[in-house]
mmCIF file of C-alpha atoms and ligand atoms in Angstrom:
data_model
loop_
_atom_site.group_PDB
_atom_site.id
_atom_site.type_symbol
_atom_site.label_atom_id
_atom_site.label_comp_id
_atom_site.label_asym_id
_atom_site.label_seq_id
_atom_site.Cartn_x
_atom_site.Cartn_y
_atom_site.Cartn_z
ATOM 1 C CA MET A 1 22.684 -10.781 19.114
ATOM 2 C CA ALA A 2 20.621 -13.443 20.886
ATOM 3 C CA SER A 3 18.068 -10.927 22.152
ATOM 4 C CA LEU A 4 17.549 -9.468 18.676
ATOM 5 C CA LEU A 5 14.658 -10.565 16.553
ATOM 6 C CA GLU A 6 15.630 -11.293 12.944
ATOM 7 C CA LEU A 7 13.023 -11.009 10.226
ATOM 8 C CA THR A 8 13.381 -13.537 7.439
ATOM 9 C CA SER A 9 9.963 -14.452 6.048
ATOM 10 C CA GLN A 10 8.077 -11.343 4.934
ATOM 11 C CA GLY A 11 10.521 -8.662 5.878
ATOM 12 C CA ASP A 12 7.728 -6.645 7.491
ATOM 13 C CA VAL A 13 7.151 -6.088 11.199
ATOM 14 C CA ALA A 14 3.392 -6.639 10.785
ATOM 15 C CA THR A 15 3.601 -10.177 12.151
ATOM 16 C CA ILE A 16 5.126 -9.105 15.481
ATOM 17 C CA THR A 17 2.319 -9.042 18.006
ATOM 18 C CA ASP A 18 4.477 -8.574 21.116
ATOM 19 C CA GLU A 19 5.052 -4.800 21.149
ATOM 20 C CA SER A 20 8.036 -5.119 23.492
ATOM 21 C CA GLN A 21 9.887 -6.940 20.694
ATOM 22 C CA LEU A 22 9.622 -4.027 18.265
ATOM 23 C CA SER A 23 12.639 -2.160 19.611
ATOM 24 C CA LYS A 24 14.783 -5.310 19.174
ATOM 25 C CA VAL A 25 13.922 -6.000 15.556
ATOM 26 C CA VAL A 26 16.722 -6.376 13.017
ATOM 27 C CA LEU A 27 15.217 -5.302 9.702
ATOM 28 C CA MET A 28 16.019 -7.013 6.414
ATOM 29 C CA THR A 29 18.415 -5.076 4.190
ATOM 30 C CA PRO A 30 17.616 -4.112 0.570
ATOM 31 C CA GLN A 31 19.870 -7.003 -0.591
ATOM 32 C CA GLN A 32 17.899 -9.503 1.530
ATOM 33 C CA LEU A 33 14.603 -7.997 0.313
ATOM 34 C CA TYR A 34 15.775 -8.307 -3.307
ATOM 35 C CA GLU A 35 16.565 -11.998 -2.726
ATOM 36 C CA LEU A 36 13.181 -12.468 -1.046
ATOM 37 C CA TRP A 37 11.547 -11.006 -4.186
ATOM 38 C CA GLU A 38 13.327 -13.652 -6.313
ATOM 39 C CA ARG A 39 11.758 -16.363 -4.123
ATOM 40 C CA GLN A 40 8.199 -14.958 -4.383
ATOM 41 C CA PRO A 41 7.302 -14.813 -8.132
ATOM 42 C CA TRP A 42 3.746 -14.974 -9.513
ATOM 43 C CA GLN A 43 1.841 -14.453 -12.766
ATOM 44 C CA SER A 44 -1.141 -12.107 -12.890
ATOM 45 C CA SER A 45 -2.087 -13.363 -16.379
ATOM 46 C CA ALA A 46 -2.380 -17.003 -15.211
ATOM 47 C CA ILE A 47 -5.262 -16.367 -12.772
ATOM 48 C CA ASP A 48 -8.567 -18.118 -13.563
ATOM 49 C CA PHE A 49 -11.663 -15.918 -13.060
ATOM 50 C CA THR A 50 -14.334 -18.509 -13.992
ATOM 51 C CA GLN A 51 -15.828 -18.767 -10.480
ATOM 52 C CA ASP A 52 -15.473 -15.007 -9.959
ATOM 53 C CA ARG A 53 -17.780 -14.317 -12.934
ATOM 54 C CA GLU A 54 -20.451 -16.572 -11.414
ATOM 55 C CA ASP A 55 -20.058 -15.012 -7.951
ATOM 56 C CA TRP A 56 -20.308 -11.514 -9.404
ATOM 57 C CA ALA A 57 -23.477 -12.306 -11.346
ATOM 58 C CA ALA A 58 -25.117 -13.633 -8.153
ATOM 59 C CA MET A 59 -24.124 -10.697 -5.905
ATOM 60 C CA PRO A 60 -26.737 -8.127 -4.683
ATOM 61 C CA GLU A 61 -26.365 -4.724 -6.422
ATOM 62 C CA ALA A 62 -25.726 -2.817 -3.155
ATOM 63 C CA ASP A 63 -22.808 -5.119 -2.283
ATOM 64 C CA LYS A 64 -21.425 -4.704 -5.804
ATOM 65 C CA ASP A 65 -21.333 -0.918 -5.315
ATOM 66 C CA ASP A 66 -19.423 -1.231 -2.027
ATOM 67 C CA ILE A 67 -16.921 -3.703 -3.463
ATOM 68 C CA VAL A 68 -16.379 -1.606 -6.597
ATOM 69 C CA TRP A 69 -15.627 1.459 -4.436
ATOM 70 C CA PHE A 70 -13.011 -0.554 -2.559
ATOM 71 C CA LEU A 71 -11.535 -2.056 -5.723
ATOM 72 C CA SER A 72 -11.403 1.196 -7.683
ATOM 73 C CA SER A 73 -9.281 2.818 -4.968
ATOM 74 C CA PHE A 74 -6.863 -0.100 -5.336
ATOM 75 C CA PHE A 75 -6.941 -0.173 -9.155
ATOM 76 C CA ILE A 76 -6.164 3.543 -9.474
ATOM 77 C CA GLY A 77 -3.815 3.356 -6.481
ATOM 78 C CA GLU A 78 -1.718 0.636 -8.161
ATOM 79 C CA GLU A 79 -1.620 2.612 -11.410
ATOM 80 C CA ARG A 80 -0.489 5.726 -9.533
ATOM 81 C CA VAL A 81 2.214 4.011 -7.458
ATOM 82 C CA ALA A 82 3.592 2.230 -10.558
ATOM 83 C CA THR A 83 3.867 5.421 -12.623
ATOM 84 C CA GLN A 84 5.006 7.726 -9.790
ATOM 85 C CA PHE A 85 7.951 5.584 -8.662
ATOM 86 C CA ASN A 86 10.770 6.335 -11.099
ATOM 87 C CA GLY A 87 12.083 9.257 -9.020
ATOM 88 C CA LEU A 88 12.905 6.894 -6.168
ATOM 89 C CA VAL A 89 14.547 4.311 -8.464
ATOM 90 C CA GLY A 90 16.930 7.032 -9.632
ATOM 91 C CA ALA A 91 17.663 8.129 -6.046
ATOM 92 C CA TYR A 92 19.329 4.860 -4.965
ATOM 93 C CA GLU A 93 22.349 4.992 -2.649
ATOM 94 C CA SER A 94 23.698 1.460 -3.253
ATOM 95 C CA GLN A 95 23.489 -1.282 -5.889
ATOM 96 C CA SER A 96 21.327 -3.456 -3.630
ATOM 97 C CA GLU A 97 18.896 -0.602 -3.023
ATOM 98 C CA GLU A 98 18.694 0.120 -6.766
ATOM 99 C CA HIS A 99 17.968 -3.538 -7.527
ATOM 100 C CA PHE A 100 15.323 -3.835 -4.828
ATOM 101 C CA LEU A 101 13.613 -0.641 -6.058
ATOM 102 C CA THR A 102 13.461 -1.888 -9.661
ATOM 103 C CA THR A 103 11.691 -5.044 -8.394
ATOM 104 C CA GLN A 104 9.164 -2.889 -6.574
ATOM 105 C CA GLN A 105 8.333 -0.949 -9.727
ATOM 106 C CA VAL A 106 7.742 -4.226 -11.620
ATOM 107 C CA ASP A 107 5.549 -5.437 -8.727
ATOM 108 C CA GLU A 108 3.354 -2.330 -8.899
ATOM 109 C CA ALA A 109 2.851 -2.806 -12.643
ATOM 110 C CA ARG A 110 1.846 -6.448 -12.013
ATOM 111 C CA HIS A 111 -0.631 -5.326 -9.340
ATOM 112 C CA ALA A 112 -2.268 -2.871 -11.772
ATOM 113 C CA GLN A 113 -2.409 -5.688 -14.367
ATOM 114 C CA HIS A 114 -4.301 -7.918 -11.909
ATOM 115 C CA PHE A 115 -6.947 -5.243 -11.351
ATOM 116 C CA ASN A 116 -7.180 -4.503 -15.062
ATOM 117 C CA ASN A 117 -7.776 -8.218 -15.760
ATOM 118 C CA PHE A 118 -10.468 -8.396 -13.065
ATOM 119 C CA TYR A 119 -12.255 -5.269 -14.341
ATOM 120 C CA ALA A 120 -12.171 -6.579 -17.931
ATOM 121 C CA LYS A 121 -12.974 -10.254 -17.310
ATOM 122 C CA VAL A 122 -15.302 -10.133 -14.295
ATOM 123 C CA LEU A 123 -16.827 -6.643 -14.031
ATOM 124 C CA GLY A 124 -17.100 -6.486 -17.844
ATOM 125 C CA TYR A 125 -15.618 -3.011 -18.291
ATOM 126 C CA ASP A 126 -15.073 -2.818 -22.067
ATOM 127 C CA GLY A 127 -12.456 -0.895 -24.025
ATOM 128 C CA SER A 128 -8.790 -0.320 -23.274
ATOM 129 C CA PHE A 129 -6.799 -0.371 -20.024
ATOM 130 C CA GLU A 130 -7.036 3.441 -20.066
ATOM 131 C CA ASP A 131 -10.835 3.322 -20.538
ATOM 132 C CA ARG A 132 -11.154 1.080 -17.481
ATOM 133 C CA LEU A 133 -8.936 3.380 -15.403
ATOM 134 C CA GLU A 134 -11.009 6.389 -16.429
ATOM 135 C CA ARG A 135 -14.235 4.650 -15.450
ATOM 136 C CA ALA A 136 -12.801 3.428 -12.125
ATOM 137 C CA ARG A 137 -11.687 6.997 -11.328
ATOM 138 C CA ARG A 138 -15.334 8.078 -11.050
ATOM 139 C CA ASP A 139 -15.647 6.039 -7.814
ATOM 140 C CA LEU A 140 -12.856 7.873 -5.955
ATOM 141 C CA ASN A 141 -13.296 10.361 -3.118
ATOM 142 C CA GLU A 142 -11.604 13.788 -2.871
ATOM 143 C CA PRO A 143 -8.943 12.879 -0.250
ATOM 144 C CA PHE A 144 -7.822 10.035 -2.550
ATOM 145 C CA LYS A 145 -7.265 12.495 -5.406
ATOM 146 C CA ILE A 146 -5.344 14.913 -3.126
ATOM 147 C CA LEU A 147 -3.027 12.156 -1.908
ATOM 148 C CA PHE A 148 -2.421 10.307 -5.185
ATOM 149 C CA ASP A 149 -2.717 13.075 -7.798
ATOM 150 C CA ASP A 150 -1.176 15.999 -5.886
ATOM 151 C CA VAL A 151 0.988 14.924 -2.927
ATOM 152 C CA LEU A 152 2.466 11.763 -4.486
ATOM 153 C CA VAL A 153 2.994 13.289 -7.935
ATOM 154 C CA ASP A 154 4.721 16.309 -6.381
ATOM 155 C CA ALA A 155 6.962 14.118 -4.187
ATOM 156 C CA ASN A 156 8.031 12.077 -7.261
ATOM 157 C CA ARG A 157 8.646 15.243 -9.306
ATOM 158 C CA ARG A 158 10.964 16.664 -6.635
ATOM 159 C CA LEU A 159 13.050 13.475 -6.683
ATOM 160 C CA LEU A 160 13.198 13.439 -10.488
ATOM 161 C CA GLU A 161 14.452 17.034 -10.438
ATOM 162 C CA ASP A 162 17.203 16.201 -7.946
ATOM 163 C CA PRO A 163 17.820 12.512 -7.078
ATOM 164 C CA THR A 164 20.487 13.569 -4.522
ATOM 165 C CA ASP A 165 17.947 15.594 -2.476
ATOM 166 C CA LEU A 166 17.798 13.492 0.695
ATOM 167 C CA GLU A 167 14.936 15.505 2.213
ATOM 168 C CA ALA A 168 12.868 14.884 -0.926
ATOM 169 C CA LYS A 169 13.661 11.155 -0.684
ATOM 170 C CA VAL A 170 12.616 11.011 2.973
ATOM 171 C CA ASP A 171 9.380 12.873 2.127
ATOM 172 C CA PHE A 172 8.689 10.462 -0.742
ATOM 173 C CA VAL A 173 9.242 7.273 1.288
ATOM 174 C CA THR A 174 7.184 8.656 4.203
ATOM 175 C CA THR A 175 4.320 9.415 1.800
ATOM 176 C CA TYR A 176 4.565 6.289 -0.339
ATOM 177 C CA HIS A 177 5.791 3.473 1.921
ATOM 178 C CA MET A 178 4.493 4.606 5.308
ATOM 179 C CA VAL A 179 1.172 6.269 4.476
ATOM 180 C CA ILE A 180 0.012 4.876 1.109
ATOM 181 C CA GLU A 181 1.317 1.315 1.454
ATOM 182 C CA GLY A 182 1.893 0.750 5.169
ATOM 183 C CA THR A 183 -1.248 2.499 6.396
ATOM 184 C CA LEU A 184 -3.808 2.531 3.558
ATOM 185 C CA ALA A 185 -3.030 -0.431 1.259
ATOM 186 C CA LEU A 186 -2.357 -2.985 3.989
ATOM 187 C CA THR A 187 -5.495 -1.890 5.868
ATOM 188 C CA GLY A 188 -7.668 -2.130 2.753
ATOM 189 C CA GLN A 189 -6.135 -5.510 1.935
ATOM 190 C CA ASP A 190 -6.793 -6.887 5.397
ATOM 191 C CA THR A 191 -10.397 -5.627 5.366
ATOM 192 C CA LEU A 192 -11.332 -6.808 1.868
ATOM 193 C CA THR A 193 -9.570 -10.172 2.247
ATOM 194 C CA ARG A 194 -11.512 -10.864 5.461
ATOM 195 C CA ILE A 195 -14.805 -9.929 3.736
ATOM 196 C CA LEU A 196 -14.175 -12.168 0.708
ATOM 197 C CA GLU A 197 -12.937 -15.080 2.849
ATOM 198 C CA ARG A 198 -15.973 -14.742 5.136
ATOM 199 C CA ASP A 199 -18.333 -14.834 2.143
ATOM 200 C CA GLY A 200 -16.307 -17.449 0.224
ATOM 201 C CA ILE A 201 -16.447 -15.469 -3.024
ATOM 202 C CA LEU A 202 -14.171 -14.188 -5.833
ATOM 203 C CA PRO A 203 -11.398 -16.824 -5.459
ATOM 204 C CA GLY A 204 -9.438 -15.664 -8.531
ATOM 205 C CA PHE A 205 -9.406 -12.080 -7.378
ATOM 206 C CA LEU A 206 -8.400 -13.200 -3.877
ATOM 207 C CA GLU A 207 -5.543 -15.338 -5.210
ATOM 208 C CA GLY A 208 -3.966 -12.288 -6.862
ATOM 209 C CA PHE A 209 -4.840 -10.030 -3.942
ATOM 210 C CA ARG A 210 -2.990 -12.299 -1.488
ATOM 211 C CA ARG A 211 0.091 -12.214 -3.728
ATOM 212 C CA ILE A 212 -0.204 -8.429 -3.875
ATOM 213 C CA SER A 213 -0.346 -8.309 -0.092
ATOM 214 C CA THR A 214 2.859 -10.387 0.193
ATOM 215 C CA ASP A 215 4.561 -7.969 -2.227
ATOM 216 C CA GLU A 216 3.292 -4.951 -0.271
ATOM 217 C CA HIS A 217 4.730 -6.265 2.991
ATOM 218 C CA ARG A 218 8.118 -6.497 1.250
ATOM 219 C CA HIS A 219 7.767 -2.927 -0.038
ATOM 220 C CA VAL A 220 6.795 -1.594 3.379
ATOM 221 C CA ALA A 221 9.769 -3.479 4.865
ATOM 222 C CA TYR A 222 12.075 -1.482 2.575
ATOM 223 C CA GLY A 223 10.414 1.796 3.610
ATOM 224 C CA THR A 224 10.755 0.896 7.300
ATOM 225 C CA TRP A 225 14.442 0.048 6.815
ATOM 226 C CA PHE A 226 15.115 3.286 4.896
ATOM 227 C CA LEU A 227 13.344 5.562 7.371
ATOM 228 C CA GLN A 228 14.966 3.822 10.345
ATOM 229 C CA GLN A 229 18.389 4.659 8.855
ATOM 230 C CA LYS A 230 17.490 8.287 8.124
ATOM 231 C CA ALA A 231 15.595 8.946 11.372
ATOM 232 C CA ARG A 232 18.922 8.771 13.249
ATOM 233 C CA ASP A 233 19.385 12.360 12.049
ATOM 234 C CA PRO A 234 17.160 14.557 14.317
ATOM 235 C CA ALA A 235 16.337 17.001 11.486
ATOM 236 C CA LEU A 236 15.144 14.179 9.221
ATOM 237 C CA ARG A 237 13.239 12.598 12.107
ATOM 238 C CA ARG A 238 11.318 15.856 12.605
ATOM 239 C CA ARG A 239 10.699 15.969 8.863
ATOM 240 C CA ILE A 240 9.119 12.486 8.931
ATOM 241 C CA GLN A 241 6.914 13.612 11.846
ATOM 242 C CA SER A 242 5.729 16.762 10.089
ATOM 243 C CA THR A 243 4.957 14.890 6.824
ATOM 244 C CA LEU A 244 2.914 12.386 8.813
ATOM 245 C CA ALA A 245 1.067 15.189 10.638
ATOM 246 C CA GLU A 246 0.114 16.647 7.262
ATOM 247 C CA LEU A 247 -0.911 13.357 5.630
ATOM 248 C CA ILE A 248 -2.705 11.411 8.364
ATOM 249 C CA PRO A 249 -5.947 13.459 8.202
ATOM 250 C CA ILE A 250 -5.942 12.976 4.398
ATOM 251 C CA ALA A 251 -5.339 9.216 4.835
ATOM 252 C CA ALA A 252 -8.302 9.023 7.239
ATOM 253 C CA GLY A 253 -10.399 10.593 4.477
ATOM 254 C CA VAL A 254 -9.193 8.088 1.864
ATOM 255 C CA LEU A 255 -10.444 5.217 4.044
ATOM 256 C CA THR A 256 -13.882 6.833 4.432
ATOM 257 C CA PRO A 257 -16.565 5.890 1.842
ATOM 258 C CA VAL A 258 -18.154 8.589 -0.347
ATOM 259 C CA GLY A 259 -21.138 10.188 1.418
ATOM 260 C CA VAL A 260 -19.747 9.671 4.951
ATOM 261 C CA GLU A 261 -18.093 12.555 6.846
ATOM 262 C CA VAL A 262 -14.544 11.812 8.063
ATOM 263 C CA GLY A 263 -14.782 10.798 11.716
ATOM 264 C CA GLU A 264 -18.401 9.622 11.452
ATOM 265 C CA PRO A 265 -18.896 5.921 12.163
ATOM 266 C CA TYR A 266 -19.868 3.740 9.199
ATOM 267 C CA GLU A 267 -20.201 0.095 8.232
ATOM 268 C CA LEU A 268 -19.060 -1.369 4.933
ATOM 269 C CA LEU A 269 -19.990 -4.939 3.933
ATOM 270 C CA GLY A 270 -20.459 -5.850 7.586
ATOM 271 C CA VAL A 271 -17.172 -4.342 8.807
ATOM 272 C CA ALA A 272 -17.327 -1.419 11.278
ATOM 273 C CA SER A 273 -15.255 1.749 10.723
ATOM 274 C CA ASP A 274 -13.503 1.539 14.093
ATOM 275 C CA GLU A 275 -12.097 -1.875 13.095
ATOM 276 C CA VAL A 276 -10.743 -0.463 9.825
ATOM 277 C CA HIS A 277 -9.298 2.746 11.285
ATOM 278 C CA GLY A 278 -7.975 0.896 14.349
ATOM 279 C CA PHE A 279 -6.055 -1.502 12.078
ATOM 280 C CA ALA A 280 -4.591 1.457 10.142
ATOM 281 C CA PHE A 281 -3.539 3.204 13.353
ATOM 282 C CA ARG A 282 -1.858 0.084 14.768
ATOM 283 C CA ALA A 283 -0.135 -0.669 11.435
ATOM 284 C CA LEU A 284 1.381 2.799 11.359
ATOM 285 C CA THR A 285 2.348 3.183 15.016
ATOM 286 C CA ARG A 286 3.986 -0.261 15.131
ATOM 287 C CA ARG A 287 6.315 0.656 12.265
ATOM 288 C CA LEU A 288 6.998 4.125 13.648
ATOM 289 C CA LYS A 289 8.152 2.502 16.876
ATOM 290 C CA VAL A 290 10.701 0.467 14.891
ATOM 291 C CA ILE A 291 11.778 3.549 12.929
ATOM 292 C CA GLY A 292 12.132 5.608 16.127
ATOM 293 C CA VAL A 293 9.552 8.298 15.328
ATOM 294 C CA SER A 294 6.687 9.159 17.638
ATOM 295 C CA LEU A 295 3.291 10.419 16.570
ATOM 296 C CA ALA A 296 1.644 13.380 18.313
ATOM 297 C CA PRO A 297 -1.621 12.308 20.074
ATOM 298 C CA ALA A 298 -3.723 14.558 17.785
ATOM 299 C CA GLU A 299 -2.468 12.752 14.675
ATOM 300 C CA GLY A 300 -3.248 9.355 16.125
ATOM 301 C CA ASP A 301 -6.754 10.496 16.960
ATOM 302 C CA ALA A 302 -7.285 11.809 13.416
ATOM 303 C CA LEU A 303 -6.594 8.368 11.973
ATOM 304 C CA ARG A 304 -8.469 6.440 14.623
ATOM 305 C CA ALA A 305 -11.571 8.635 14.461
HETATM 306 FE FE1 LIG B 1 1.020 -2.427 -5.195
HETATM 307 FE FE1 LIG B 2 3.664 -1.577 -3.201
#
């Protein structure tokens, strides 16, 4: 056991920089992840946005547009992952897994609440929660809608129809935990957090966003654990690979701002596209190494491009 690396803080393998350690990692179990959730509570409604309102008023219009594009993907993304999660909760295979999954659904609702508060109190989007979601939807690109409105909704529906369908569960966790959370959300969080820290702005938003990031690492840790268990079966391992092959080009499109062709270089708020896509590629491949699934070179290139 001495050569094994035990994860106890975040549950996620993101903090392991020495790649040779990845094959020795002992992942946290759903019971340990549930207990970690109990130690990491926070309140979205307690966040103070006073300074954020001043920062927003002083920001150049072009920067506002870029930040709103980023934020809208998150706002709608959190709404989607909160409402399209009940299939997985019903597909639990142990009490500990069921309890962890219920905490994740509460987390996703809290994340959507944080964005709703920011859009209402700082961006000044009037009306109801639904009105703000509808307005934020106008900022989204086509690959986002394919992934969140078609692929994710379909994966959840299949699990609701038959919670004992293990292939449907593997497809769902590959889509949700590996691609949406582990590749897209954590990449967007890293990028936007670095931008806001660099500029020293939007402290209230950032406070909630950091808490969201901690929650997301815990969620991705569950997905890594689950897929590692299931990937021992060669048929399920191939299934994970083929789902990834299908979704990675779409994920690359989600990361690409409106008006830019996928694969074309771009810069957003001073951050270059190869930094963003490189982070996403490393985030995914590191976890796949732990799970025991390899990515075909073409897929890696699609994400890195
Ligand atoms: Fe979330
Ligand atoms: Fe999440």
